[in-house]
Short mmCIF file of C-alpha atoms in Angstrom, two decimals:
data_model
loop_
_atom_site.label_atom_id
_atom_site.label_comp_id
_atom_site.label_asym_id
_atom_site.label_seq_id
_atom_site.Cartn_x
_atom_site.Cartn_y
_atom_site.Cartn_z
CA MET A 199 253.15 144.24 88.57
CA LYS A 200 252.21 145.15 92.10
CA ASN A 201 248.66 146.05 91.00
CA ILE A 202 248.30 142.70 89.24
CA SER A 203 249.34 140.81 92.42
CA GLN A 204 246.83 142.74 94.53
CA LEU A 205 244.08 142.06 92.00
CA PHE A 206 244.92 138.32 92.07
CA VAL A 207 244.71 138.20 95.87
CA VAL A 208 241.34 140.03 95.90
CA SER A 209 239.97 137.67 93.25
CA LEU A 210 241.16 134.63 95.21
CA LEU A 211 239.53 135.84 98.45
CA SER A 212 236.27 136.63 96.64
CA GLY A 213 236.18 133.14 95.15
CA MET A 214 236.81 131.50 98.53
CA THR A 215 234.06 133.59 100.14
CA THR A 216 231.55 132.66 97.42
CA LEU A 217 232.45 128.95 97.63
CA GLY A 218 232.17 128.99 101.42
CA ALA A 219 228.76 130.66 101.36
CA TYR A 220 227.52 128.12 98.83
CA LYS A 221 228.66 125.21 101.00
CA LEU A 222 226.99 126.65 104.09
CA VAL A 223 223.65 127.29 102.43
CA PHE A 224 223.26 124.55 99.83
CA ASP A 225 225.25 121.63 101.25
CA SER A 226 222.78 119.23 102.90
CA ASN A 227 225.39 118.35 105.55
CA SER A 228 225.64 121.93 106.69
CA PRO A 229 223.70 123.00 109.78
CA PHE A 230 222.51 126.08 107.85
CA SER A 231 221.31 124.17 104.79
CA ILE A 232 217.91 125.31 103.47
CA ASP A 233 217.02 121.60 103.00
CA LYS A 234 217.67 120.73 106.64
CA LYS A 235 215.05 121.02 109.42
CA PRO A 236 215.90 123.55 112.13
CA LEU A 237 217.66 122.25 115.22
CA THR A 238 214.97 123.65 117.50
CA THR A 239 211.37 122.30 117.57
CA LEU A 240 208.29 124.32 118.42
CA ALA A 241 206.24 123.06 121.39
CA THR A 242 203.27 122.48 119.11
CA ASP A 243 205.30 120.04 116.99
CA SER A 244 205.52 117.58 119.86
CA TYR A 245 201.81 116.85 119.59
CA ALA A 246 202.37 115.31 116.18
CA ARG A 247 204.67 112.63 117.55
CA LYS A 248 203.37 109.05 117.60
CA VAL A 249 203.88 107.63 121.05
CA GLY A 250 203.89 103.83 121.43
CA LEU A 251 202.18 103.22 118.09
CA SER A 252 205.00 101.58 116.18
CA SER A 253 204.06 98.78 113.80
CA ASN A 254 205.47 96.04 116.04
CA VAL A 255 203.28 97.16 118.98
CA LEU A 256 200.14 97.18 116.86
CA ASP A 257 200.79 93.77 115.30
CA PHE A 258 198.31 91.47 117.07
CA THR A 259 198.48 88.66 114.52
CA GLU A 260 200.65 86.33 116.61
CA ALA A 261 198.46 86.68 119.71
CA ALA A 262 195.30 86.25 117.62
CA GLU A 263 196.67 83.16 115.86
CA LYS A 264 197.59 81.57 119.20
CA THR A 265 194.14 82.23 120.68
CA ILE A 266 191.49 81.65 118.00
CA HIS A 267 192.20 77.89 117.84
CA SER A 268 191.71 77.52 121.60
CA VAL A 269 188.46 79.49 121.84
CA VAL A 270 185.37 77.32 121.35
CA HIS A 271 181.66 77.75 120.74
CA VAL A 272 179.51 76.50 123.64
CA LYS A 273 175.94 75.36 123.00
CA ASN A 274 173.69 74.88 126.02
CA VAL A 275 170.58 72.74 125.52
CA ALA A 276 168.06 72.95 128.38
CA ARG A 277 164.74 71.16 128.51
CA ARG A 278 161.80 72.06 130.69
CA THR A 279 158.18 71.03 130.99
CA VAL A 280 155.61 73.76 130.41
CA SER A 281 152.07 73.23 131.70
CA ASN A 282 148.88 74.58 130.18
CA PRO A 283 146.70 76.14 132.92
CA MET A 284 143.62 76.20 130.65
CA LEU A 285 143.78 72.44 130.02
CA GLU A 286 144.37 71.82 133.71
CA PHE A 287 141.39 73.97 134.74
CA PHE A 288 138.81 72.74 132.22
CA TYR A 289 139.89 69.15 131.59
CA GLY A 290 142.01 68.28 134.61
CA TYR A 291 144.95 67.63 132.29
CA LYS A 292 148.07 67.33 134.45
CA GLY A 293 150.64 66.64 131.77
CA GLY A 294 153.01 69.20 130.30
CA GLN A 295 154.74 69.87 127.04
CA SER A 296 158.52 69.52 126.90
CA GLN A 297 160.26 72.55 125.43
CA GLU A 298 163.87 72.83 124.36
CA GLN A 299 165.78 76.03 125.04
CA ILE A 300 169.15 76.73 123.44
CA GLY A 301 171.74 79.18 124.68
CA THR A 302 175.17 79.90 123.25
CA GLY A 303 178.43 81.35 124.45
CA SER A 304 182.17 80.87 124.32
CA GLY A 305 184.82 78.91 126.18
CA VAL A 306 188.60 78.66 126.35
CA ILE A 307 190.59 75.41 126.13
CA ILE A 308 193.18 75.52 128.93
CA SER A 309 194.83 72.11 128.50
CA GLU A 310 195.71 69.85 125.60
CA ASP A 311 193.55 67.06 127.05
CA GLY A 312 190.33 69.07 126.72
CA TYR A 313 189.60 71.07 129.87
CA ILE A 314 187.59 74.20 129.04
CA VAL A 315 186.77 77.23 131.17
CA THR A 316 183.64 79.29 130.54
CA ASN A 317 181.05 81.33 132.47
CA ASN A 318 178.61 79.60 134.79
CA HIS A 319 175.70 81.51 133.25
CA VAL A 320 176.59 80.09 129.81
CA VAL A 321 175.97 76.47 130.95
CA LYS A 322 173.48 77.02 133.77
CA ASP A 323 170.60 74.47 133.85
CA ALA A 324 172.00 72.68 130.80
CA SER A 325 170.68 69.21 129.98
CA GLU A 326 173.51 68.76 127.52
CA ILE A 327 176.48 70.85 126.40
CA GLU A 328 177.99 70.78 122.93
CA ILE A 329 181.42 72.21 122.12
CA THR A 330 182.43 73.24 118.59
CA LEU A 331 186.10 73.91 117.89
CA ASN A 332 187.44 76.45 115.44
CA ASN A 333 188.04 73.60 112.96
CA LYS A 334 184.27 72.80 113.05
CA LYS A 335 184.66 69.54 115.02
CA SER A 336 181.99 69.06 117.68
CA TYR A 337 182.05 67.18 120.99
CA LYS A 338 179.70 66.51 123.89
CA ALA A 339 181.06 68.16 127.05
CA LYS A 340 180.91 67.03 130.65
CA LEU A 341 180.32 69.62 133.37
CA ILE A 342 183.11 69.16 135.94
CA GLY A 343 182.16 71.94 138.36
CA THR A 344 180.88 75.48 138.72
CA ASP A 345 181.21 78.54 140.92
CA SER A 346 178.05 80.62 140.64
CA LYS A 347 179.45 83.40 142.82
CA MET A 348 182.39 84.06 140.51
CA ASP A 349 180.48 82.95 137.38
CA ILE A 350 183.05 80.34 136.36
CA ALA A 351 182.45 76.80 135.09
CA LEU A 352 184.83 73.99 134.13
CA LEU A 353 184.01 71.60 131.26
CA LYS A 354 185.79 68.58 129.77
CA ILE A 355 185.71 67.08 126.28
CA ASP A 356 187.36 63.88 125.11
CA ALA A 357 189.20 64.39 121.84
CA LYS A 358 191.50 61.85 120.20
CA GLU A 359 194.10 64.46 119.29
CA LYS A 360 195.97 66.95 121.45
CA LEU A 361 194.18 70.29 121.45
CA SER A 362 195.48 73.83 121.10
CA TYR A 363 195.16 75.67 124.39
CA THR A 364 195.77 79.09 125.88
CA ALA A 365 198.18 79.42 128.79
CA PHE A 366 197.29 81.46 131.86
CA GLY A 367 198.94 84.84 132.34
CA ASP A 368 199.30 86.82 135.57
CA SER A 369 196.35 89.22 135.76
CA ASP A 370 197.93 91.04 138.72
CA ASN A 371 200.68 92.30 136.40
CA VAL A 372 198.27 93.72 133.82
CA LYS A 373 198.54 97.50 133.54
CA VAL A 374 195.88 100.08 132.73
CA GLY A 375 196.41 101.23 129.14
CA GLU A 376 197.85 97.89 128.03
CA TRP A 377 196.64 96.49 124.71
CA VAL A 378 194.44 93.38 124.94
CA LEU A 379 192.42 91.14 122.62
CA ALA A 380 188.95 89.74 123.24
CA VAL A 381 188.29 86.46 121.41
CA GLY A 382 184.88 84.79 121.34
CA ASN A 383 181.82 83.82 119.31
CA PRO A 384 179.43 86.79 119.31
CA TYR A 385 176.05 86.30 117.62
CA ASN A 386 176.99 82.65 116.79
CA LEU A 387 179.89 83.78 114.63
CA THR A 388 183.06 81.67 114.75
CA SER A 389 186.12 82.95 116.59
CA THR A 390 186.05 86.74 116.39
CA VAL A 391 188.94 88.94 117.53
CA THR A 392 188.56 92.51 118.78
CA ALA A 393 191.22 94.79 120.26
CA GLY A 394 191.21 97.42 122.96
CA ILE A 395 193.03 98.54 126.06
CA VAL A 396 192.63 97.79 129.74
CA SER A 397 190.43 100.66 130.91
CA ALA A 398 190.48 99.84 134.64
CA LYS A 399 191.34 97.09 137.11
CA ALA A 400 189.54 95.86 140.23
CA ARG A 401 186.25 97.32 139.00
CA ASN A 402 183.41 96.84 141.50
CA LEU A 403 179.99 96.50 139.84
CA GLY A 404 177.76 95.42 142.72
CA ASP A 405 177.34 93.90 146.15
CA ASN A 406 177.04 90.29 144.99
CA GLY A 407 179.54 87.90 143.51
CA ILE A 408 182.61 89.19 141.70
CA GLN A 409 183.83 92.59 142.76
CA SER A 410 187.14 92.79 140.97
CA PHE A 411 186.63 92.87 137.19
CA ILE A 412 189.13 93.85 134.51
CA GLN A 413 187.43 96.56 132.44
CA THR A 414 188.32 96.92 128.77
CA ASP A 415 187.02 98.79 125.71
CA ALA A 416 187.53 95.79 123.40
CA ALA A 417 184.18 95.12 121.73
CA VAL A 418 182.28 92.28 123.44
CA ASN A 419 178.75 91.26 122.47
CA PRO A 420 176.22 88.53 123.37
CA GLY A 421 177.93 85.21 122.72
CA ASN A 422 181.34 86.47 123.87
CA SER A 423 180.61 85.34 127.44
CA GLY A 424 183.16 82.77 128.53
CA GLY A 425 185.63 83.81 125.84
CA ALA A 426 189.25 84.83 126.25
CA LEU A 427 190.81 88.16 127.12
CA VAL A 428 194.50 87.87 126.23
CA ASP A 429 197.55 90.13 126.27
CA THR A 430 199.69 90.81 123.19
CA ASN A 431 201.69 87.64 123.89
CA GLY A 432 198.51 85.54 123.71
CA ASN A 433 198.42 84.76 127.45
CA LEU A 434 195.02 84.43 129.13
CA ILE A 435 194.47 87.35 131.53
CA GLY A 436 190.68 87.21 131.86
CA ILE A 437 187.42 85.43 131.03
CA ASN A 438 185.00 87.83 129.30
CA THR A 439 181.85 87.85 131.37
CA MET A 440 179.59 90.84 130.87
CA ILE A 441 178.99 94.16 129.16
CA SER A 442 177.65 97.43 130.46
CA SER A 443 174.80 98.35 128.15
CA MET A 444 171.21 99.59 128.13
CA THR A 445 170.54 97.75 124.86
CA GLY A 446 172.23 94.41 125.55
CA SER A 447 174.89 95.04 122.92
CA TYR A 448 178.35 96.57 123.17
CA VAL A 449 178.40 100.33 123.78
CA GLY A 450 181.89 100.96 125.07
CA TYR A 451 182.94 98.83 128.03
CA SER A 452 183.14 95.15 128.84
CA PHE A 453 184.29 93.22 131.89
CA ALA A 454 186.32 90.08 132.49
CA VAL A 455 187.01 87.84 135.48
CA PRO A 456 190.76 88.16 136.18
CA SER A 457 192.70 85.04 135.19
CA ASN A 458 194.26 84.65 138.65
CA ILE A 459 190.78 84.29 140.18
CA ALA A 460 189.56 81.96 137.41
CA ARG A 461 192.68 79.80 137.67
CA LYS A 462 192.35 79.40 141.44
CA ILE A 463 188.68 78.36 141.08
CA ILE A 464 189.54 75.80 138.40
CA GLU A 465 192.37 74.33 140.46
CA ASP A 466 190.03 74.06 143.47
CA ILE A 467 187.36 72.27 141.44
CA MET A 468 189.89 69.84 140.00
CA GLU A 469 191.62 69.13 143.31
CA TYR A 470 188.84 69.41 145.91
CA GLY A 471 185.63 69.15 143.89
CA ASN A 472 184.48 72.55 145.17
CA VAL A 473 185.81 76.05 145.67
CA GLN A 474 187.92 76.69 148.76
CA ARG A 475 187.29 80.22 149.99
CA GLY A 476 189.50 81.98 152.50
CA ILE A 477 188.20 84.72 154.78
CA LEU A 478 190.35 87.52 156.18
CA GLY A 479 187.84 88.13 158.97
CA VAL A 480 187.16 91.85 158.70
CA GLU A 481 184.11 93.91 157.79
CA GLY A 482 184.06 97.55 156.74
CA GLY A 483 184.34 99.61 153.61
CA GLU A 484 186.67 101.50 151.32
CA LEU A 485 187.71 105.04 152.10
CA ASN A 486 187.10 108.18 150.10
CA ALA A 487 187.02 111.89 150.89
CA SER A 488 183.51 111.92 152.38
CA ALA A 489 183.94 108.66 154.32
CA SER A 490 187.26 109.83 155.77
CA LYS A 491 185.75 113.14 156.81
CA GLU A 492 182.86 111.36 158.54
CA LEU A 493 185.28 109.03 160.33
CA GLY A 494 187.57 111.88 161.29
CA ILE A 495 190.69 110.49 159.62
CA THR A 496 193.03 111.92 156.99
CA GLN A 497 193.63 108.70 155.01
CA THR A 498 191.45 108.66 151.86
CA GLU A 499 192.59 105.34 150.37
CA GLY A 500 192.42 101.85 151.79
CA PHE A 501 189.94 99.55 153.52
CA TYR A 502 188.57 100.79 156.84
CA VAL A 503 187.98 98.00 159.37
CA ASN A 504 184.65 98.53 161.11
CA LYS A 505 184.41 95.06 162.68
CA VAL A 506 186.68 92.08 163.25
CA THR A 507 185.07 88.61 163.15
CA LYS A 508 185.42 86.54 166.32
CA ASN A 509 187.97 83.72 166.19
CA SER A 510 189.08 84.78 162.70
CA GLY A 511 192.66 85.05 161.53
CA ALA A 512 192.38 88.85 161.63
CA GLU A 513 191.38 88.82 165.31
CA LYS A 514 194.16 86.38 166.21
CA ALA A 515 196.69 88.60 164.39
CA GLY A 516 195.60 91.64 166.41
CA LEU A 517 193.65 93.71 163.87
CA GLN A 518 191.14 96.09 165.44
CA LYS A 519 188.24 98.32 164.55
CA GLY A 520 189.60 101.58 163.13
CA ASP A 521 192.59 100.03 161.37
CA VAL A 522 193.03 100.94 157.69
CA ILE A 523 194.36 98.14 155.47
CA VAL A 524 196.62 99.60 152.78
CA LYS A 525 198.48 96.53 151.48
CA LEU A 526 198.13 92.74 151.27
CA ASP A 527 201.49 91.09 150.66
CA ASN A 528 202.93 93.35 147.94
CA GLN A 529 199.62 94.51 146.47
CA LYS A 530 198.36 98.00 147.24
CA ILE A 531 194.80 98.14 148.61
CA SER A 532 192.91 101.30 147.66
CA THR A 533 189.37 99.93 147.38
CA PHE A 534 187.21 97.06 148.58
CA ALA A 535 187.53 95.54 145.09
CA ASP A 536 191.31 95.43 145.53
CA LEU A 537 190.91 93.58 148.82
CA SER A 538 188.24 91.10 147.70
CA GLY A 539 190.00 90.43 144.40
CA PHE A 540 193.22 89.51 146.20
CA ILE A 541 191.53 87.34 148.85
CA ASN A 542 189.58 85.48 146.14
CA THR A 543 192.89 84.12 144.83
CA LYS A 544 193.69 82.57 148.23
CA ARG A 545 192.59 79.47 150.14
CA PRO A 546 191.87 78.71 153.81
CA ASN A 547 195.07 78.50 155.90
CA ASP A 548 197.03 80.63 153.41
CA LYS A 549 199.09 83.28 155.19
CA VAL A 550 198.82 86.92 154.10
CA GLU A 551 200.97 89.81 155.27
CA VAL A 552 198.62 92.69 156.08
CA THR A 553 199.97 96.24 156.17
CA TYR A 554 197.65 98.63 157.98
CA LEU A 555 197.55 102.09 159.52
CA ARG A 556 196.81 102.57 163.20
CA GLU A 557 197.08 105.99 164.81
CA GLY A 558 198.96 107.25 161.78
CA LYS A 559 201.66 104.57 161.90
CA ASN A 560 202.30 101.68 159.51
CA ARG A 561 202.07 98.23 161.06
CA THR A 562 202.16 94.71 159.67
CA ALA A 563 200.57 91.43 160.75
CA ASN A 564 200.63 87.91 159.34
CA VAL A 565 197.04 86.70 159.03
CA THR A 566 196.05 83.07 158.45
CA LEU A 567 192.87 82.98 156.39
CA SER A 568 189.85 81.22 157.88
CA LYS A 569 187.53 78.85 156.02
CA ASN A 570 184.42 80.47 154.60
CA GLU A 571 182.09 77.71 155.84
CA PHE A 572 182.87 78.61 159.46
CA PHE A 573 182.06 82.28 158.95
CA THR A 574 178.90 83.35 160.78
CA ALA A 575 176.93 86.56 161.23
CA GLU A 576 174.53 87.78 163.90
CA PHE A 577 171.63 90.20 163.59
CA LYS A 578 168.82 90.93 166.03
CA GLY A 579 169.69 87.88 168.09
CA ILE A 580 169.74 85.51 165.09
CA GLU A 581 173.02 83.76 164.27
CA LEU A 582 173.41 82.86 160.61
CA GLU A 583 175.77 80.53 158.76
CA ASN A 584 176.34 79.43 155.17
CA ILE A 585 174.39 76.42 153.94
CA ASP A 586 176.37 73.23 153.33
CA VAL A 587 176.37 70.70 150.50
CA SER A 588 173.64 68.54 152.07
CA ASP A 589 171.31 71.57 152.40
CA LYS A 590 171.91 72.49 148.76
CA LYS A 591 171.13 68.95 147.65
CA LYS A 592 168.08 68.52 149.90
CA PHE A 593 166.35 71.76 148.92
CA LYS A 594 167.86 72.05 145.39
CA LEU A 595 169.43 75.42 146.21
CA ASP A 596 172.68 77.09 145.21
CA TYR A 597 172.39 80.03 147.64
CA GLY A 598 170.99 81.00 151.02
CA VAL A 599 172.01 81.29 154.69
CA LYS A 600 170.83 79.04 157.52
CA ILE A 601 169.54 80.12 160.93
CA LYS A 602 172.05 78.50 163.29
CA SER A 603 170.68 79.68 166.65
CA ILE A 604 168.31 82.25 168.18
CA SER A 605 168.96 84.38 171.27
CA ASN A 606 166.32 87.04 170.56
CA GLU A 607 163.88 86.98 173.53
CA ASN A 608 160.94 87.86 171.28
CA LEU A 609 161.70 84.89 169.03
CA THR A 610 162.73 82.22 171.54
CA GLN A 611 159.20 80.76 171.64
CA TYR A 612 159.52 80.17 167.87
CA SER A 613 163.11 78.91 167.97
CA ASP A 614 162.19 75.29 167.21
CA GLU A 615 160.28 76.41 164.13
CA LEU A 616 162.93 78.87 162.91
CA GLN A 617 166.19 77.13 163.73
CA GLY A 618 167.52 75.33 160.65
CA ASN A 619 165.40 77.37 158.23
CA ILE A 620 167.20 78.78 155.21
CA ILE A 621 166.80 82.49 154.48
CA LEU A 622 166.44 83.15 150.76
CA SER A 623 166.03 86.93 150.78
CA ILE A 624 166.16 89.91 153.11
CA ASP A 625 163.94 92.86 152.15
CA ASN A 626 163.68 91.32 148.66
CA VAL A 627 167.49 91.21 148.29
CA LYS A 628 168.84 87.74 147.49
CA ALA A 629 170.67 86.22 150.47
CA THR A 630 173.53 84.78 148.42
CA ASN A 631 175.85 83.91 151.32
CA ILE A 632 177.06 85.14 154.71
CA GLU A 633 179.37 87.75 153.20
CA THR A 634 176.63 89.49 151.20
CA VAL A 635 174.11 89.15 154.05
CA SER A 636 176.55 90.67 156.56
CA LYS A 637 177.19 93.59 154.25
CA LEU A 638 173.44 94.12 153.80
CA LEU A 639 172.57 93.87 157.50
CA ASN A 640 175.40 96.22 158.52
CA LYS A 641 173.57 98.98 156.65
CA LYS A 642 170.40 98.46 158.68
CA ASP A 643 169.55 99.83 162.10
CA GLU A 644 168.82 97.37 164.91
CA ASN A 645 165.43 99.08 165.42
CA GLN A 646 164.53 98.83 161.73
CA SER A 647 162.11 96.05 160.77
CA VAL A 648 163.36 93.48 158.27
CA ARG A 649 161.33 91.21 155.98
CA LEU A 650 162.69 87.66 155.65
CA GLU A 651 161.71 85.08 153.05
CA MET A 652 162.82 81.57 153.97
CA ILE A 653 162.31 77.90 153.34
CA ASN A 654 161.55 75.76 156.39
CA LYS A 655 162.67 72.22 157.18
CA ASN A 656 159.64 70.84 155.30
CA GLY A 657 160.53 72.74 152.14
CA GLU A 658 157.72 75.30 152.57
CA ILE A 659 158.23 78.99 151.78
CA ILE A 660 157.39 81.28 154.70
CA ARG A 661 157.74 85.02 155.22
CA ILE A 662 158.17 86.89 158.48
CA ILE A 663 158.92 90.43 159.63
CA ILE A 664 161.25 90.92 162.60
#
């Protein structure tokens, strides 16, 4: 009897052990189940994770639907008279043949009553402008105003119905790596949507005009100019303007005017009839490792002040040569493009808090921006100023700087002939305005000769070397 009891106990324990082992190994809820992934993950497994690519992030349909109906096709019809030199020479024929040139681009409706923003180069020299909506309806457009420097133009169409439009977003809040859509009419196709990310902000592409582009890898081709760059909510953050390409077609990067700059220009045109530009009143350049080493300073980011303009807001606020501007209001300034992009969103008499470094210490100053028209430059005893509206109308110009006065002893005998002349180019570089001319002349030595091309008070082109 005793042996039977012992055998029963052994059998019971064996059964419990077998059942327990089965549960541990084959039960899917067990941590040791052969069907369950191990609790630890190899480092290499982390590379297989999808970061930020969930379906809701990649769904651009809502933003695309909001935008395509507000992006329009812009047709520019220009007419010019072409003469025939052979007929003129042999037969004295003075007439010319009228030729029609057609250019196309894109535009963005920004109000339900028909205001449209596009690039200036899309409508430049247009005799008439035709707008075609996404629903195929066409309208004649009126040119309200342009800004050739920033390559922005404002148009207006009169439609009987309220139009779909795209609302402005805040381009300052756009982040590198953020998804964006480019919407336009490339190659005369109707509204085309491409996607990409913001590759860079405040991109500087040259000495003239805009120096604060948004760079993106969304595909943009000829015909996209003036179209919309929108975020994933469908808000307008840029006006597509140009591509970087050796062939003229998209090869990887495109550039847009930030919406904050475009919006300010449009508001100026609508309110004042022209663009109100504010000037900080400093000249200099951005810092980098080599520039900082040459200047003998440790700071490698920011805008180095080399000169402060007389009677400017910067001078009145106490800024000096050698200061390094590192912030304007709450925006960090690392490059010249950062500085110019921020100032281009401001108007004369706006106040800006400038944070700068002097002798290694942070300082702040409240600067009231000056008006661009009062900004002058001096080189070799010649004082220059921007041309005004009457000069532009008289000589049919949209650029140039005027000789305001002459103090150069070698030129005083010619002062009556030179004063009031408008300089068109300096050493074959277009004299767009005082800002670009100042930047160009600062690179030249006082003893270096300079070739000037100008138009005199009689409208004649003359060239001199000083």
